[in-house]
C-alpha positions as semicolon CSV with decimal commas, in nm:
position;residue;x (nm);y (nm);z (nm)
1;M;12,763;12,683;6,317
2;S;12,731;12,522;6,702
3;G;12,655;12,888;6,825
4;R;12,342;12,979;6,636
5;N;11,998;12,932;6,746
6;T;11,773;12,647;6,591
7;S;11,484;12,799;6,410
8;P;11,115;12,672;6,450
9;I;10,997;12,507;6,176
10;F;10,735;12,777;6,125
11;K;10,755;13,127;6,251
12;P;10,624;13,194;6,608
13;A;10,426;13,533;6,511
14;Y;10,159;13,393;6,714
15;R;10,357;13,416;7,023
16;Q;10,553;13,713;6,916
17;E;10,268;13,982;6,851
18;R;9,989;13,775;7,065
19;D;10,152;13,665;7,339
20;F;9,861;13,751;7,625
21;N;9,568;13,607;7,351
22;V;9,805;13,264;7,390
23;K;9,726;13,256;7,743
24;V;9,364;13,287;7,713
25;L;9,349;13,019;7,440
26;K;9,552;12,796;7,713
27;S;9,314;12,886;8,014
28;N;9,009;12,777;7,773
29;I;9,155;12,457;7,651
30;M;9,207;12,377;8,008
31;V;8,873;12,454;8,118
32;A;8,738;12,244;7,799
33;S;8,983;11,925;7,896
34;I;8,882;11,950;8,226
35;V;8,504;11,900;8,135
36;S;8,613;11,638;7,938
37;H;8,799;11,484;8,197
38;I;8,509;11,486;8,444
39;I;8,285;11,203;8,184
40;R;8,557;11,065;8,032
41;N;8,498;10,759;8,240
42;T;8,136;10,694;8,187
43;I;8,197;10,596;7,812
44;G;8,156;10,194;7,739
45;P;7,984;9,904;7,919
46;Y;8,252;9,936;8,214
47;S;8,199;10,295;8,285
48;V;8,131;10,462;8,594
49;S;7,853;10,684;8,783
50;K;7,863;10,994;8,985
51;A;7,689;11,086;9,249
52;I;7,570;11,440;9,272
53;L;7,444;11,658;9,570
54;K;7,191;11,895;9,470
55;K;7,078;12,252;9,611
56;D;6,749;12,100;9,771
57;G;7,000;11,794;9,913
58;E;6,921;11,501;9,664
59;V;7,095;11,301;9,541
60;L;7,146;11,217;9,173
61;I;7,361;10,875;9,051
62;T;7,424;10,844;8,732
63;G;7,644;10,727;8,457
64;D;7,497;10,979;8,219
65;A;7,712;11,184;8,027
66;F;7,428;11,471;7,970
67;S;7,274;11,455;8,280
68;I;7,600;11,489;8,458
69;L;7,690;11,816;8,257
70;K;7,407;11,977;8,319
71;T;7,391;11,958;8,664
72;L;7,756;12,093;8,702
73;K;7,733;12,422;8,851
74;V;7,997;12,677;8,594
75;E;8,045;12,976;8,547
76;H;8,349;12,965;8,252
77;P;8,162;13,034;7,927
78;I;8,368;12,750;7,773
79;A;8,240;12,541;7,996
80;K;7,873;12,657;7,916
81;I;7,911;12,563;7,586
82;L;8,052;12,242;7,630
83;I;7,722;12,177;7,807
84;G;7,563;12,372;7,556
85;M;7,681;12,137;7,281
86;A;7,559;11,847;7,497
87;K;7,216;11,953;7,541
88;A;7,221;12,018;7,154
89;Q;7,340;11,661;7,080
90;D;7,104;11,459;7,331
91;A;6,801;11,670;7,199
92;I;6,901;11,598;6,859
93;V;7,018;11,276;6,835
94;G;6,954;11,122;7,246
95;D;7,297;10,987;7,256
96;G;7,713;11,037;7,183
97;V;7,729;11,292;7,420
98;A;8,024;11,157;7,612
99;T;8,186;11,117;7,272
100;A;8,124;11,460;7,108
101;V;8,230;11,626;7,450
102;I;8,569;11,376;7,525
103;L;8,640;11,472;7,129
104;A;8,574;11,812;7,154
105;G;8,819;11,808;7,456
106;E;9,130;11,611;7,316
107;L;9,079;11,866;6,948
108;L;9,170;12,151;7,178
109;K;9,441;11,961;7,344
110;K;9,597;11,883;7,019
111;A;9,550;12,273;6,880
112;E;9,708;12,314;7,198
113;I;10,015;12,121;7,071
114;L;10,000;12,271;6,708
115;I;10,031;12,658;6,897
116;D;10,279;12,613;7,049
117;Q;10,473;12,465;6,733
118;G;10,434;12,801;6,592
119;L;10,096;12,718;6,400
120;L;9,805;13,035;6,372
121;P;9,467;12,894;6,485
122;S;9,335;12,982;6,156
123;N;9,547;12,709;5,999
124;I;9,428;12,502;6,295
125;L;9,062;12,546;6,186
126;K;9,114;12,483;5,810
127;G;9,280;12,166;5,826
128;Y;9,028;12,075;6,097
129;D;8,733;12,146;5,876
130;L;8,910;11,966;5,578
131;A;8,920;11,672;5,861
132;L;8,544;11,682;5,920
133;K;8,443;11,697;5,582
134;R;8,663;11,376;5,492
135;A;8,568;11,228;5,831
136;V;8,223;11,210;5,762
137;Q;8,255;11,097;5,379
138;R;8,475;10,811;5,514
139;L;8,177;10,748;5,767
140;E;7,896;10,712;5,473
141;E;8,119;10,515;5,258
142;I;8,174;10,203;5,559
143;A;7,795;10,250;5,703
144;I;7,573;9,986;5,585
145;P;7,184;10,012;5,534
146;I;6,941;9,808;5,680
147;N;6,575;9,772;5,730
148;P;6,421;9,959;6,006
149;D;6,163;9,714;6,093
150;D;6,425;9,446;6,155
151;E;6,333;9,403;6,518
152;E;6,657;9,220;6,569
153;I;6,931;9,469;6,472
154;L;6,700;9,725;6,643
155;R;6,743;9,557;6,934
156;R;7,116;9,511;6,884
157;L;7,139;9,885;6,870
158;A;6,944;9,967;7,197
159;C;7,118;9,709;7,350
160;T;7,483;9,933;7,233
161;A;7,324;10,233;7,412
162;L;7,231;10,115;7,710
163;N;7,531;9,954;7,771
164;T;7,737;10,252;7,975
165;K;7,410;10,314;8,209
166;V;7,412;10,225;8,581
167;I;7,143;9,953;8,534
168;S;7,336;9,805;8,263
169;S;7,298;9,429;8,355
170;P;7,206;9,151;8,015
171;E;6,883;9,130;8,205
172;T;6,802;9,503;8,238
173;I;6,943;9,589;7,919
174;E;6,758;9,293;7,713
175;G;6,408;9,413;7,948
176;L;6,430;9,787;7,797
177;S;6,546;9,725;7,453
178;S;6,253;9,533;7,439
179;I;5,994;9,797;7,623
180;A;6,164;10,042;7,395
181;L;6,080;9,849;7,042
182;K;5,777;9,774;7,188
183;L;5,650;10,140;7,270
184;A;5,815;10,257;6,945
185;K;5,636;10,016;6,718
186;L;5,304;10,132;6,889
187;A;5,311;10,529;6,871
188;C;5,482;10,561;6,477
189;E;5,231;10,751;6,350
190;N;4,923;10,646;6,161
191;G;5,076;10,355;6,196
192;V;5,321;10,414;5,903
193;E;5,598;10,267;6,086
194;T;5,898;10,522;5,940
195;K;5,852;10,814;6,190
196;L;5,856;10,803;6,529
197;N;5,784;11,100;6,760
198;L;5,891;11,098;7,137
199;E;5,630;11,301;7,229
200;D;5,374;11,033;7,182
201;I;5,537;10,816;7,429
202;K;5,467;10,868;7,812
203;I;5,658;10,693;8,079
204;V;5,548;10,665;8,411
205;K;5,793;10,566;8,692
206;K;5,633;10,342;8,988
207;R;5,840;10,250;9,311
208;G;5,820;9,876;9,359
209;G;5,868;9,553;9,188
210;F;6,067;9,505;8,857
211;L;6,166;9,645;8,547
212;G;5,996;9,316;8,421
213;D;5,683;9,364;8,573
214;S;5,663;9,716;8,374
215;K;5,336;9,734;8,142
216;V;5,383;9,870;7,815
217;V;4,980;10,008;7,692
218;D;4,895;10,070;7,368
219;G;4,752;10,426;7,431
220;Y;4,794;10,679;7,692
221;V;4,765;10,636;8,063
222;I;4,655;10,878;8,326
223;E;4,810;10,824;8,622
224;D;4,715;10,884;8,975
225;R;4,336;10,921;8,898
226;E;4,016;10,767;8,920
227;I;3,648;10,744;8,819
228;V;3,506;10,995;9,042
229;H;3,199;10,820;9,121
230;P;3,071;10,439;9,229
231;D;2,839;10,414;9,008
232;M;2,979;10,534;8,696
233;P;3,084;10,259;8,412
234;R;3,458;10,165;8,425
235;R;3,467;10,059;8,099
236;V;3,358;10,240;7,754
237;E;3,414;10,062;7,482
238;N;3,366;10,335;7,122
239;A;3,433;10,647;7,403
240;N;3,319;11,001;7,252
241;I;3,561;11,193;7,474
242;A;3,471;11,570;7,618
243;L;3,798;11,755;7,713
244;V;3,664;12,034;7,949
245;R;3,838;12,288;8,108
246;S;3,592;12,310;8,430
247;L;3,247;12,208;8,533
248;E;3,153;12,467;8,752
249;L;2,843;12,672;8,701
250;K;3,015;13,039;8,558
251;E;2,682;13,164;8,470
252;I;2,331;13,148;8,694
253;T;2,036;13,333;8,587
254;G;1,736;13,377;8,800
255;S;1,662;13,550;9,164
256;W;1,988;13,430;9,263
257;W;2,283;13,564;9,106
258;E;2,220;13,815;8,802
259;A;2,613;13,725;8,715
260;A;2,777;13,535;8,917
261;G;3,184;13,612;8,986
262;K;3,414;13,411;9,052
263;N;3,465;13,563;9,444
264;M;3,063;13,593;9,453
265;E;2,903;13,509;9,779
266;I;2,544;13,520;9,892
267;Q;2,346;13,482;10,224
268;I;2,015;13,299;10,270
269;E;1,860;13,346;10,602
270;E;1,479;13,112;10,493
271;L;1,520;12,755;10,445
272;E;1,265;12,782;10,155
273;A;1,491;13,036;9,995
274;H;1,797;12,752;10,017
275;E;1,523;12,488;9,915
276;A;1,491;12,698;9,623
277;F;1,848;12,768;9,558
278;L;1,957;12,411;9,510
279;E;1,676;12,362;9,343
280;E;1,780;12,633;9,078
281;R;2,142;12,477;9,098
282;R;2,006;12,130;9,022
283;N;1,850;12,231;8,692
284;L;2,106;12,388;8,565
285;V;2,336;12,060;8,650
286;K;2,104;11,866;8,462
287;Q;2,120;12,069;8,165
288;M;2,476;12,057;8,156
289;V;2,473;11,702;8,177
290;S;2,198;11,663;7,934
291;K;2,403;11,907;7,686
292;L;2,652;11,616;7,721
293;A;2,423;11,302;7,689
294;L;2,265;11,520;7,364
295;H;2,592;11,498;7,214
296;G;2,634;11,129;7,244
297;V;2,926;11,203;7,558
298;N;3,007;10,901;7,728
299;V;3,365;11,000;7,879
300;V;3,442;11,369;8,074
301;L;3,820;11,465;8,123
302;V;3,835;11,766;8,348
303;N;4,072;11,994;8,453
304;R;3,927;12,131;8,768
305;G;3,716;11,969;9,025
306;I;3,370;11,796;9,025
307;D;3,105;11,844;9,287
308;E;2,916;11,560;9,392
309;I;2,590;11,705;9,268
310;T;2,724;11,711;8,900
311;E;2,929;11,350;8,968
312;H;2,550;11,226;9,084
313;Y;2,427;11,326;8,747
314;L;2,674;11,228;8,560
315;A;2,661;10,875;8,686
316;R;2,268;10,848;8,669
317;A;2,360;10,988;8,270
318;G;2,607;10,659;8,250
319;I;2,919;10,896;8,162
320;L;3,272;10,836;8,268
321;A;3,418;11,146;8,425
322;V;3,752;11,188;8,567
323;K;3,874;11,509;8,743
324;R;4,207;11,704;8,791
325;V;4,353;11,591;8,517
326;F;4,690;11,788;8,424
327;L;4,670;12,055;8,158
328;Q;4,959;11,848;7,970
329;D;4,798;11,516;8,008
330;M;4,465;11,731;7,833
331;N;4,653;11,851;7,586
332;R;4,859;11,503;7,468
333;I;4,507;11,361;7,459
334;S;4,337;11,586;7,239
335;R;4,608;11,544;6,978
336;L;4,543;11,187;7,019
337;T;4,161;11,187;6,993
338;G;4,104;11,438;6,810
339;A;3,917;11,636;7,080
340;H;3,903;12,024;7,174
341;I;3,921;12,125;7,485
342;I;3,636;12,315;7,571
343;S;3,643;12,590;7,875
344;D;3,268;12,660;7,935
345;L;2,989;12,377;7,913
346;M;2,724;12,666;7,945
347;S;2,806;12,810;7,657
348;D;2,731;12,696;7,306
349;Y;3,062;12,523;7,263
350;L;2,988;12,180;7,298
351;T;2,941;12,004;6,936
352;A;2,974;11,721;6,812
353;D;3,318;11,796;6,605
354;R;3,512;11,923;6,923
355;L;3,462;11,546;7,052
356;G;3,729;11,293;7,059
357;Q;3,721;10,929;7,001
358;A;3,878;10,643;7,110
359;K;3,806;10,267;7,096
360;L;3,822;10,212;7,493
361;V;3,846;10,425;7,790
362;E;3,865;10,213;8,139
363;E;4,064;10,223;8,497
364;W;4,304;9,971;8,557
365;R;4,402;9,888;8,932
366;P;4,678;9,692;8,968
367;S;4,722;9,742;9,400
368;E;4,472;9,943;9,623
369;K;4,721;10,201;9,625
370;E;4,736;10,254;9,214
371;N;4,459;10,347;8,961
372;Y;4,512;10,457;8,623
373;I;4,296;10,548;8,370
374;L;4,354;10,423;7,981
375;I;4,303;10,566;7,679
376;T;4,376;10,277;7,367
377;G;4,254;10,271;7,007
378;C;4,329;10,660;6,953
379;P;4,222;10,737;6,585
380;G;4,478;11,030;6,537
381;W;4,812;11,047;6,599
382;G;5,013;10,664;6,742
383;A;5,055;10,649;7,084
384;S;5,186;10,467;7,357
385;S;5,271;10,425;7,724
386;V;5,494;10,231;7,954
387;I;5,414;10,208;8,365
388;M;5,765;10,176;8,492
389;R;5,862;9,943;8,748
390;G;6,149;9,973;8,988
391;G;6,300;9,917;9,313
392;N;6,397;10,260;9,396
393;Q;6,375;10,623;9,274
394;Y;6,740;10,559;9,175
395;A;6,678;10,334;8,951
396;L;6,364;10,428;8,796
397;E;6,570;10,763;8,712
398;E;6,809;10,589;8,540
399;A;6,603;10,315;8,362
400;E;6,388;10,656;8,229
401;R;6,712;10,788;8,085
402;G;6,820;10,440;7,940
403;L;6,451;10,388;7,771
404;H;6,522;10,747;7,600
405;D;6,832;10,681;7,479
406;A;6,724;10,362;7,328
407;L;6,376;10,504;7,218
408;Q;6,662;10,785;7,037
409;V;6,819;10,527;6,884
410;V;6,491;10,374;6,682
411;R;6,434;10,737;6,632
412;N;6,748;10,770;6,461
413;I;6,712;10,459;6,262
414;R;6,408;10,544;6,118
415;E;6,472;10,882;5,989
416;D;6,848;10,768;5,831
417;P;6,871;10,328;5,871
418;R;7,249;10,302;5,839
419;I;7,457;10,179;6,064
420;I;7,851;10,161;6,155
421;P;8,072;9,971;6,396
422;G;8,116;10,063;6,795
423;G;8,368;9,972;6,958
424;G;8,611;10,216;6,860
425;A;8,621;10,106;6,530
426;S;8,489;10,378;6,337
427;E;8,701;10,604;6,535
428;M;8,992;10,413;6,441
429;E;8,893;10,368;6,095
430;L;8,868;10,796;6,022
431;S;9,230;10,809;6,209
432;K;9,347;10,609;5,951
433;C;9,162;10,774;5,657
434;L;9,269;11,093;5,760
435;K;9,633;10,976;5,846
436;D;9,656;10,855;5,501
437;Y;9,473;11,200;5,333
438;A;9,695;11,413;5,532
439;Q;9,963;11,346;5,304
440;T;9,806;11,463;5,008
441;F;9,869;11,775;5,176
442;S;10,168;11,986;5,210
443;G;10,079;12,297;5,381
444;K;10,057;12,372;5,693
445;E;9,700;12,187;5,691
446;Q;9,829;11,896;5,695
447;L;9,963;11,890;6,084
448;A;9,604;12,000;6,177
449;I;9,502;11,686;5,979
450;L;9,739;11,476;6,135
451;A;9,611;11,623;6,481
452;Y;9,250;11,550;6,389
453;S;9,333;11,177;6,342
454;E;9,522;11,157;6,638
455;A;9,255;11,269;6,869
456;L;9,005;11,027;6,722
457;R;9,169;10,762;6,867
458;I;9,079;10,920;7,216
459;V;8,762;10,744;7,176
460;P;8,932;10,347;7,178
461;Q;9,169;10,436;7,421
462;T;8,904;10,552;7,662
463;L;8,706;10,236;7,609
464;A;8,995;10,038;7,684
465;D;9,088;10,263;7,965
466;N;8,750;10,233;8,172
467;A;8,769;9,814;8,098
468;G;9,129;9,788;8,238
469;L;9,270;9,663;7,946
470;D;9,611;9,794;7,822
471;P;9,547;10,095;7,595
472;L;9,865;10,118;7,437
473;R;9,811;9,718;7,322
474;A;9,439;9,788;7,233
475;L;9,555;10,096;6,987
476;A;9,795;9,868;6,891
477;D;9,577;9,581;6,781
478;L;9,316;9,796;6,622
479;R;9,571;9,959;6,420
480;M;9,701;9,653;6,316
481;K;9,319;9,495;6,255
482;H;9,250;9,827;6,039
483;S;9,553;9,874;5,833
484;E;9,484;9,515;5,696
485;G;9,120;9,623;5,572
486;M;8,889;9,498;5,870
487;V;8,705;9,857;5,839
488;W;8,463;9,684;6,133
489;A;8,746;9,564;6,360
490;G;8,698;9,704;6,703
491;L;8,701;9,621;7,111
492;N;8,498;9,397;7,234
493;V;8,597;9,539;7,591
494;N;8,416;9,229;7,763
495;Q;8,616;9,017;7,626
496;G;8,938;9,195;7,604
497;E;8,990;9,151;7,196
498;V;8,989;9,339;6,877
499;E;8,653;9,153;6,682
500;D;8,460;9,274;6,402
501;M;8,208;9,451;6,552
502;E;7,869;9,373;6,322
503;K;7,937;8,994;6,446
504;V;7,925;9,058;6,814
505;G;7,634;9,273;6,786
506;I;7,789;9,633;6,859
507;L;7,618;9,903;6,617
508;E;7,511;10,251;6,614
509;P;7,326;10,465;6,392
510;I;7,527;10,651;6,147
511;K;7,355;11,009;6,243
512;V;7,478;10,959;6,554
513;K;7,847;10,940;6,483
514;V;7,813;11,216;6,224
515;H;7,647;11,460;6,486
516;A;7,910;11,371;6,734
517;L;8,208;11,492;6,489
518;N;7,989;11,785;6,392
519;A;7,975;11,896;6,755
520;A;8,296;11,856;6,861
521;T;8,468;12,036;6,582
522;D;8,220;12,319;6,600
523;V;8,306;12,367;6,978
524;A;8,666;12,342;6,854
525;R;8,621;12,617;6,654
526;I;8,453;12,804;6,882
527;V;8,702;12,805;7,115
528;L;8,979;12,812;6,839
529;R;8,822;13,191;6,737
530;I;8,851;13,356;7,105
531;D;9,168;13,557;7,144
532;E;9,084;13,802;7,356
533;V;8,886;13,846;7,641
534;I;8,726;14,219;7,700
535;P;8,593;14,331;8,042
536;S;8,267;14,480;7,957
537;R;8,087;14,800;8,091
538;G;8,091;14,746;8,472
539;F;8,353;14,495;8,481
540;K;8,514;14,554;8,852
541;K;8,904;14,498;8,860
542;E;8,878;14,413;9,223
543;E;8,714;14,123;9,182
544;E;8,957;13,935;8,906
545;P;9,126;13,661;9,062
546;K;9,480;13,752;9,207
547;P;9,765;13,604;9,019
548;E;9,872;13,406;9,280
549;T;9,529;13,276;9,383
550;E;9,457;13,185;8,972
551;K;9,789;12,984;8,982
552;K;9,704;12,791;9,314
553;A;9,383;12,710;9,183
554;V;9,526;12,582;8,841
555;D;9,796;12,378;8,974
556;A;9,488;12,221;9,237
557;L;9,283;12,121;8,896
558;K;9,562;12,017;8,741
559;K;9,644;11,776;9,070
560;V;9,301;11,677;9,067
561;Y;9,260;11,592;8,710
562;E;9,603;11,490;8,597
563;L;9,588;11,706;8,327
564;E;9,954;11,795;8,157
565;L;9,866;12,147;8,029
C-alpha cells in the first residue's frame, strides 16, 4: 500500500531504546575524526608539515605524525586514546603512526553509518574482528621473506620511511639511509646482526655544516667534554676505564678533621698549619691516584668535578681524565665497557673486575669550539654513535626523527624479515580480499566486514589526494590492477601511475602494517564500546557546556575540518 511506511532493513532498537547513547557515540566518533583529519595530510612523499607553537615560545616544524599528536593540547578522552595509540605505535615499531590514526578514524566513520542503518555496536565489532583476522592472514600470504643483511633492500625500506619527512630531498634521504644502515650494523649486539637495540645508538646534534658532514663512530661519543689537563695523554689504547661518581676526599683523617662532612668548614690561622693541611691533602690525593695506577687504570671518567691538585697528580700518573660526565652517559658506558660505577675511591670499592675495557679512548676536536671524547672497540654490547650536522635546529630535529624511523625499520626487519608493498598496494589488496570474504557471511557482520574493506581505501586515497592526483581515478586504476591479480600494484605518486611496488622499491616491513591494523581496530573497539558518559563525584553541573555553545563549537569544527558528520 502506498500509505505504509517502509521499514528499515534492521530494527532500529539501539536508536529507540538508547538514543542518548547514540549521541555519545556520534560525539566520540566526531572527535576521533577530527584528530584523524589533523594528520591526514602528513602521509606520503607529498605530505605537508605543521608549525606548532610550544608553551615556551619555541616553534616545532615537523611532518612526523607522532610528533604532531604528542604536542596537541587535548582534554577529550577519545583524543587521548588516539594519542596513546600513536605513542604505542611509535614506541613498538617506530612507523605507521599516521596510517593507524587515519584508519582508526575511517573505521569509526564507517561504523557511524552502520549505526544509522540500525546495526548495534556489538554487530560491528564482531565484523571488524573477523575482518582484522582475515586481513592479517592476507598480509602474511602476500609478504616476501628477505635476507635481513641485504643492504640494498634495507636501504629501500629506510627510504620509504623517510619519504614523508620535511627533509625528504633525494640527497638527504640517501644520506640518512646510509647513516642508519651503518649505525645499525655497528650497534648489533656482540657482532651478531640479528638483533638491534636502539638504546645502544647515540645521536649527537650539532648545528653547522651539512648532513653529509655527519660522522659515524664505531663506539660511544661524549659530547662537549675534554681532557682536563694539558699534560694528560690525548689518546689511550687498550684502555682500562674507571667510572667514578666523585674524586672528592670524603674522609680525611688526622688532626684536622675526625670525620669530614659535606658542609664541613675549617679555619686555619697560622701559615705553618696551612702548609701542613695542604701537605696532608696532597698525600691523600697521591694515595687515591696511586690506587688507580696500581689497578692499571689509564682512563677515569668522573661524574662530578676534579680539583687542580687531583688533575696534576692524575697527569703525572699518565691517566686520562674527563670530568662532569652525565650520569646517563656513565650508565651507558658502564653497559658497553663492563665497568662498574664506583661511588668512593677512598673505600675499598676499586678492584680489577670493576674496570671497563675499550680498545681506544681519545679526544677529538674538529674545531676550536667542539670537543668530543670517543670510546671505541668496546668488548661488551655493540655500540655506535653519530655526530649529526645540519644548518639549523629545525632541520636537525627533523633529521633526528627521520633517522629514528629509519633505524626502527631496520630493527623491524631484523626481528621479522618479511616485506610487503607500500604505496597503498597492501591496503588495496586487503580491501579486495575482505570484499570477497564478506560474501561468505549472511548475517549482519557481512556489512561490518564490507565497511572495514571500504575503510582501508582511505590510505591510497589519501596518498593520491596529498600528491595532487585524482583520488577516484587512482582508486579505480588500483582496483582494476588488483582484480587482474597484480597484488603488488600501488601508487607511484612521483610518476602519478600505478606500478609494481617491488620494481620501484617502495617497500614496508610487514610488522609495521600488522601493528597499525591492530592498533586502529583496537581504538575502534574501545570507542564503540563507550555507550554512556557518567559524571563522577564532584562533577559540577554548571561546568557543562550549554547546548547552544556546544552546537556552535561543533559547527565550527565541521567548517574548519570539512567533516561530514
